[in-house]
Amino acid sequence: AAAEWVFGYEPRELVGQRVNVLMLPGDSSAHDGYVGNYERTGVKKILSTVGRTVKGLRKDGAVLTLKLTTSATDSGYAAVFVNISDELKVENALASEKAKAEAQMKLLSDMLPAKIVQKLLNGDQDVSESHEAVTIVFSDIVKWTNLAAALPTQAVVELLNHLFSAFDELTETHRVFKVETIGDAYMAAAGIHGCADHALRVARFGLAMLEAAEAVPTSMP
């Protein structure tokens, strides 16, 4: 019987009992409210024919996620429970995997050109490319070791985040590609998309990097 399979009760244990005994107190009170409104007004639409999600309570104390459908009858109302715990587990697992996939996709997009990312998604093993003419800029902070040693750890993180965030904005302005950051080093390039003015772009980007660096305080709270 459904009562035994879903809730762990023998059918005789539930005969004459209200459906409330199968729900947690909060959902039980809400159910009483639905039914009470119906009994006072006679408006059948107050009863949920679509189904409400409630927390059910098994005889052994385990909590279930259920869909409760309540329908009006000539003698009062009828309640039907559907166990959707497994369905929700699957939905939650799918949502978790989707979130992981989106996070991985964002990480790839932040690290690699869109063209390379698409190759990886297509299953290509060889994603290497060659370019006849590119210009690369590589920067690091002079006396960084001494500066980092003199600042609290949080201040070091905030300083680099402030600086590299400014550099990231400049890559958009000057249309250069951010390659990577390692410690206090920042690497970018232009020409990988075939532009002829790659050297000029990187030169302007480099000068803008110097201006951005001068605007960053060397001691941050």
mmCIF file of C-alpha atoms in Angstrom:
data_model
loop_
_atom_site.group_PDB
_atom_site.id
_atom_site.type_symbol
_atom_site.label_atom_id
_atom_site.label_comp_id
_atom_site.label_asym_id
_atom_site.label_seq_id
_atom_site.Cartn_x
_atom_site.Cartn_y
_atom_site.Cartn_z
ATOM 1 C CA ALA A 1 0.000 0.000 0.000
ATOM 2 C CA ALA A 2 1.062 3.585 -0.631
ATOM 3 C CA ALA A 3 0.842 4.432 3.068
ATOM 4 C CA GLU A 4 3.354 1.729 3.899
ATOM 5 C CA TRP A 5 5.644 2.348 0.920
ATOM 6 C CA VAL A 6 5.864 6.141 1.242
ATOM 7 C CA PHE A 7 5.285 6.786 4.934
ATOM 8 C CA GLY A 8 6.158 3.467 6.613
ATOM 9 C CA TYR A 9 2.729 3.039 8.189
ATOM 10 C CA GLU A 10 0.413 0.102 7.912
ATOM 11 C CA PRO A 11 -2.914 1.179 6.368
ATOM 12 C CA ARG A 12 -4.836 0.412 9.602
ATOM 13 C CA GLU A 13 -2.661 2.887 11.493
ATOM 14 C CA LEU A 14 -3.904 5.768 9.346
ATOM 15 C CA VAL A 15 -7.581 4.910 9.154
ATOM 16 C CA GLY A 16 -9.536 7.780 10.736
ATOM 17 C CA GLN A 17 -6.453 9.999 10.973
ATOM 18 C CA ARG A 18 -6.185 13.440 9.403
ATOM 19 C CA VAL A 19 -3.592 13.915 6.665
ATOM 20 C CA ASN A 20 -1.843 16.383 8.968
ATOM 21 C CA VAL A 21 -0.120 13.531 10.795
ATOM 22 C CA LEU A 22 1.873 12.941 7.618
ATOM 23 C CA MET A 23 3.251 16.500 7.441
ATOM 24 C CA LEU A 24 5.676 18.641 9.390
ATOM 25 C CA PRO A 25 4.008 21.164 11.763
ATOM 26 C CA GLY A 26 4.507 24.171 9.486
ATOM 27 C CA ASP A 27 2.978 22.505 6.451
ATOM 28 C CA SER A 28 0.247 21.004 8.641
ATOM 29 C CA SER A 29 -0.790 24.479 9.819
ATOM 30 C CA ALA A 30 -0.734 25.816 6.262
ATOM 31 C CA HIS A 31 -2.919 22.924 5.143
ATOM 32 C CA ASP A 32 -5.416 23.666 7.903
ATOM 33 C CA GLY A 33 -5.513 27.246 6.657
ATOM 34 C CA TYR A 34 -6.312 26.159 3.096
ATOM 35 C CA VAL A 35 -9.039 23.804 4.223
ATOM 36 C CA GLY A 36 -10.439 26.285 6.737
ATOM 37 C CA ASN A 37 -10.786 28.955 4.065
ATOM 38 C CA TYR A 38 -12.604 26.514 1.836
ATOM 39 C CA GLU A 39 -14.983 25.442 4.600
ATOM 40 C CA ARG A 40 -15.778 29.074 5.437
ATOM 41 C CA THR A 41 -16.192 30.374 1.901
ATOM 42 C CA GLY A 42 -17.093 27.339 -0.174
ATOM 43 C CA VAL A 43 -14.761 28.605 -2.911
ATOM 44 C CA LYS A 44 -13.225 25.460 -4.337
ATOM 45 C CA LYS A 45 -10.361 27.230 -6.055
ATOM 46 C CA ILE A 46 -8.856 27.841 -2.619
ATOM 47 C CA LEU A 47 -8.003 24.177 -2.561
ATOM 48 C CA SER A 48 -4.895 23.393 -4.554
ATOM 49 C CA THR A 49 -5.672 21.242 -7.575
ATOM 50 C CA VAL A 50 -2.228 21.859 -9.035
ATOM 51 C CA GLY A 51 -0.299 20.601 -6.048
ATOM 52 C CA ARG A 52 1.734 22.256 -3.327
ATOM 53 C CA THR A 53 5.196 21.179 -2.246
ATOM 54 C CA VAL A 54 5.165 20.127 1.404
ATOM 55 C CA LYS A 55 7.461 18.307 3.796
ATOM 56 C CA GLY A 56 6.111 14.887 4.728
ATOM 57 C CA LEU A 57 7.023 12.919 7.821
ATOM 58 C CA ARG A 58 7.565 9.167 7.783
ATOM 59 C CA LYS A 59 6.806 6.983 10.761
ATOM 60 C CA ASP A 60 10.547 6.560 11.376
ATOM 61 C CA GLY A 61 11.006 10.348 11.513
ATOM 62 C CA ALA A 62 12.546 10.739 8.059
ATOM 63 C CA VAL A 63 11.453 13.842 6.168
ATOM 64 C CA LEU A 64 10.178 13.581 2.587
ATOM 65 C CA THR A 65 9.500 16.181 -0.058
ATOM 66 C CA LEU A 66 5.976 15.648 -1.354
ATOM 67 C CA LYS A 67 3.523 17.146 -3.780
ATOM 68 C CA LEU A 68 0.127 17.540 -2.074
ATOM 69 C CA THR A 69 -2.968 17.874 -4.219
ATOM 70 C CA THR A 70 -6.200 18.683 -2.398
ATOM 71 C CA SER A 71 -9.540 18.402 -4.197
ATOM 72 C CA ALA A 72 -13.053 19.188 -3.039
ATOM 73 C CA THR A 73 -15.530 16.281 -2.828
ATOM 74 C CA ASP A 74 -19.213 15.999 -1.960
ATOM 75 C CA SER A 75 -18.325 14.956 1.569
ATOM 76 C CA GLY A 76 -15.445 17.398 2.123
ATOM 77 C CA TYR A 77 -12.090 17.066 0.430
ATOM 78 C CA ALA A 78 -9.548 14.475 -0.656
ATOM 79 C CA ALA A 79 -5.768 14.771 -0.336
ATOM 80 C CA VAL A 80 -3.285 12.965 -2.561
ATOM 81 C CA PHE A 81 0.439 12.806 -1.787
ATOM 82 C CA VAL A 82 3.113 12.188 -4.432
ATOM 83 C CA ASN A 83 6.682 11.542 -3.280
ATOM 84 C CA ILE A 84 8.984 13.812 -5.303
ATOM 85 C CA SER A 85 12.105 13.451 -3.128
ATOM 86 C CA ASP A 86 13.987 11.423 -5.762
ATOM 87 C CA GLU A 87 12.854 13.797 -8.498
ATOM 88 C CA LEU A 88 14.191 16.767 -6.558
ATOM 89 C CA LYS A 89 17.480 14.972 -5.922
ATOM 90 C CA VAL A 90 17.885 14.512 -9.676
ATOM 91 C CA GLU A 91 16.952 18.151 -10.340
ATOM 92 C CA ASN A 92 19.395 19.376 -7.694
ATOM 93 C CA ALA A 93 22.151 17.131 -9.074
ATOM 94 C CA LEU A 94 21.525 18.458 -12.589
ATOM 95 C CA ALA A 95 21.525 22.044 -11.317
ATOM 96 C CA SER A 96 24.801 21.403 -9.488
ATOM 97 C CA GLU A 97 26.417 19.916 -12.591
ATOM 98 C CA LYS A 98 25.156 22.828 -14.691
ATOM 99 C CA ALA A 99 26.655 25.305 -12.229
ATOM 100 C CA LYS A 100 29.980 23.446 -12.323
ATOM 101 C CA ALA A 101 29.960 23.412 -16.131
ATOM 102 C CA GLU A 102 29.201 27.136 -16.259
ATOM 103 C CA ALA A 103 31.998 27.866 -13.768
ATOM 104 C CA GLN A 104 34.446 25.781 -15.821
ATOM 105 C CA MET A 105 33.315 27.527 -18.995
ATOM 106 C CA LYS A 106 33.855 30.928 -17.400
ATOM 107 C CA LEU A 107 37.309 29.884 -16.219
ATOM 108 C CA LEU A 108 38.241 28.704 -19.719
ATOM 109 C CA SER A 109 36.868 31.902 -21.252
ATOM 110 C CA ASP A 110 38.893 34.005 -18.816
ATOM 111 C CA MET A 111 42.093 32.095 -19.611
ATOM 112 C CA LEU A 112 41.848 31.330 -23.330
ATOM 113 C CA PRO A 113 40.647 32.962 -26.547
ATOM 114 C CA ALA A 114 37.102 32.086 -27.591
ATOM 115 C CA LYS A 115 38.451 30.247 -30.641
ATOM 116 C CA ILE A 116 40.570 27.937 -28.472
ATOM 117 C CA VAL A 117 37.730 27.353 -26.026
ATOM 118 C CA GLN A 118 35.484 26.275 -28.879
ATOM 119 C CA LYS A 119 38.124 23.813 -30.085
ATOM 120 C CA LEU A 120 38.332 22.290 -26.621
ATOM 121 C CA LEU A 121 34.548 22.002 -26.437
ATOM 122 C CA ASN A 122 34.580 20.256 -29.814
ATOM 123 C CA GLY A 123 37.014 17.701 -28.447
ATOM 124 C CA ASP A 124 40.066 18.839 -30.406
ATOM 125 C CA GLN A 125 43.292 17.596 -28.810
ATOM 126 C CA ASP A 126 45.639 19.977 -30.621
ATOM 127 C CA VAL A 127 44.653 23.564 -29.866
ATOM 128 C CA SER A 128 48.043 25.121 -30.555
ATOM 129 C CA GLU A 129 48.258 27.985 -33.025
ATOM 130 C CA SER A 130 51.059 29.900 -34.712
ATOM 131 C CA HIS A 131 51.086 33.608 -35.537
ATOM 132 C CA GLU A 132 53.517 35.302 -37.885
ATOM 133 C CA ALA A 133 53.424 38.717 -36.246
ATOM 134 C CA VAL A 134 52.457 39.474 -32.664
ATOM 135 C CA THR A 135 53.612 41.856 -29.963
ATOM 136 C CA ILE A 136 53.797 40.762 -26.336
ATOM 137 C CA VAL A 137 54.022 42.858 -23.190
ATOM 138 C CA PHE A 138 55.256 41.390 -19.929
ATOM 139 C CA SER A 139 55.285 43.447 -16.768
ATOM 140 C CA ASP A 140 56.155 42.907 -13.145
ATOM 141 C CA ILE A 141 56.426 45.154 -10.107
ATOM 142 C CA VAL A 142 59.871 46.470 -9.228
ATOM 143 C CA LYS A 143 60.962 45.450 -5.709
ATOM 144 C CA TRP A 144 57.742 43.482 -5.310
ATOM 145 C CA THR A 145 59.271 41.063 -2.804
ATOM 146 C CA ASN A 146 60.193 43.891 -0.434
ATOM 147 C CA LEU A 147 56.834 45.600 -0.904
ATOM 148 C CA ALA A 148 54.862 42.418 -0.282
ATOM 149 C CA ALA A 149 56.895 41.639 2.841
ATOM 150 C CA ALA A 150 56.101 45.061 4.287
ATOM 151 C CA LEU A 151 52.326 44.753 3.836
ATOM 152 C CA PRO A 152 49.715 42.558 5.543
ATOM 153 C CA THR A 153 48.556 39.611 3.460
ATOM 154 C CA GLN A 154 45.106 41.108 2.843
ATOM 155 C CA ALA A 155 46.671 44.358 1.667
ATOM 156 C CA VAL A 156 48.857 42.451 -0.807
ATOM 157 C CA VAL A 157 45.819 40.674 -2.249
ATOM 158 C CA GLU A 158 43.833 43.904 -2.490
ATOM 159 C CA LEU A 159 46.731 45.753 -4.121
ATOM 160 C CA LEU A 160 47.184 43.126 -6.840
ATOM 161 C CA ASN A 161 43.439 42.862 -7.376
ATOM 162 C CA HIS A 162 43.173 46.638 -7.715
ATOM 163 C CA LEU A 163 46.097 46.810 -10.131
ATOM 164 C CA PHE A 164 45.182 43.828 -12.303
ATOM 165 C CA SER A 165 41.533 44.866 -12.461
ATOM 166 C CA ALA A 166 42.698 48.195 -13.889
ATOM 167 C CA PHE A 167 44.915 46.341 -16.392
ATOM 168 C CA ASP A 168 41.996 44.104 -17.391
ATOM 169 C CA GLU A 169 39.894 47.161 -18.225
ATOM 170 C CA LEU A 170 42.754 48.541 -20.301
ATOM 171 C CA THR A 171 42.924 45.352 -22.379
ATOM 172 C CA GLU A 172 39.374 46.114 -23.518
ATOM 173 C CA THR A 173 40.186 49.757 -24.215
ATOM 174 C CA HIS A 174 43.321 49.010 -26.261
ATOM 175 C CA ARG A 175 42.058 45.719 -27.748
ATOM 176 C CA VAL A 176 44.850 43.484 -26.529
ATOM 177 C CA PHE A 177 44.494 39.949 -25.208
ATOM 178 C CA LYS A 178 45.300 39.134 -21.583
ATOM 179 C CA VAL A 179 47.452 36.009 -21.595
ATOM 180 C CA GLU A 180 47.975 35.332 -17.890
ATOM 181 C CA THR A 181 49.031 36.634 -14.491
ATOM 182 C CA ILE A 182 51.637 34.932 -12.332
ATOM 183 C CA GLY A 183 52.284 36.480 -8.939
ATOM 184 C CA ASP A 184 52.941 40.140 -9.631
ATOM 185 C CA ALA A 185 53.543 39.550 -13.358
ATOM 186 C CA TYR A 186 51.000 40.450 -16.042
ATOM 187 C CA MET A 187 51.262 39.267 -19.643
ATOM 188 C CA ALA A 188 49.233 40.435 -22.637
ATOM 189 C CA ALA A 189 49.535 40.257 -26.414
ATOM 190 C CA ALA A 190 48.167 41.747 -29.609
ATOM 191 C CA GLY A 191 48.188 40.363 -33.129
ATOM 192 C CA ILE A 192 46.752 36.941 -32.424
ATOM 193 C CA HIS A 193 43.604 37.965 -34.282
ATOM 194 C CA GLY A 194 45.563 39.181 -37.265
ATOM 195 C CA CYS A 195 45.532 42.941 -36.634
ATOM 196 C CA ALA A 196 48.273 44.930 -38.393
ATOM 197 C CA ASP A 197 48.670 47.539 -35.642
ATOM 198 C CA HIS A 198 49.559 45.074 -32.890
ATOM 199 C CA ALA A 199 52.782 46.868 -31.933
ATOM 200 C CA LEU A 200 50.992 50.213 -31.609
ATOM 201 C CA ARG A 201 48.241 48.666 -29.511
ATOM 202 C CA VAL A 202 50.708 47.124 -27.086
ATOM 203 C CA ALA A 203 52.743 50.338 -26.879
ATOM 204 C CA ARG A 204 49.663 52.347 -25.967
ATOM 205 C CA PHE A 205 48.566 49.620 -23.570
ATOM 206 C CA GLY A 206 51.974 49.648 -21.859
ATOM 207 C CA LEU A 207 51.878 53.420 -21.339
ATOM 208 C CA ALA A 208 48.349 53.130 -19.938
ATOM 209 C CA MET A 209 49.565 50.397 -17.572
ATOM 210 C CA LEU A 210 52.165 52.776 -16.153
ATOM 211 C CA GLU A 211 49.529 55.454 -15.542
ATOM 212 C CA ALA A 212 47.200 52.921 -13.906
ATOM 213 C CA ALA A 213 50.011 51.646 -11.685
ATOM 214 C CA GLU A 214 50.839 55.162 -10.479
ATOM 215 C CA ALA A 215 47.209 55.598 -9.419
ATOM 216 C CA VAL A 216 47.273 52.516 -7.167
ATOM 217 C CA PRO A 217 48.273 53.261 -3.545
ATOM 218 C CA THR A 218 51.198 51.159 -2.380
ATOM 219 C CA SER A 219 49.719 50.805 1.092
ATOM 220 C CA MET A 220 46.096 49.752 1.157
ATOM 221 C CA PRO A 221 43.930 49.210 4.240
#
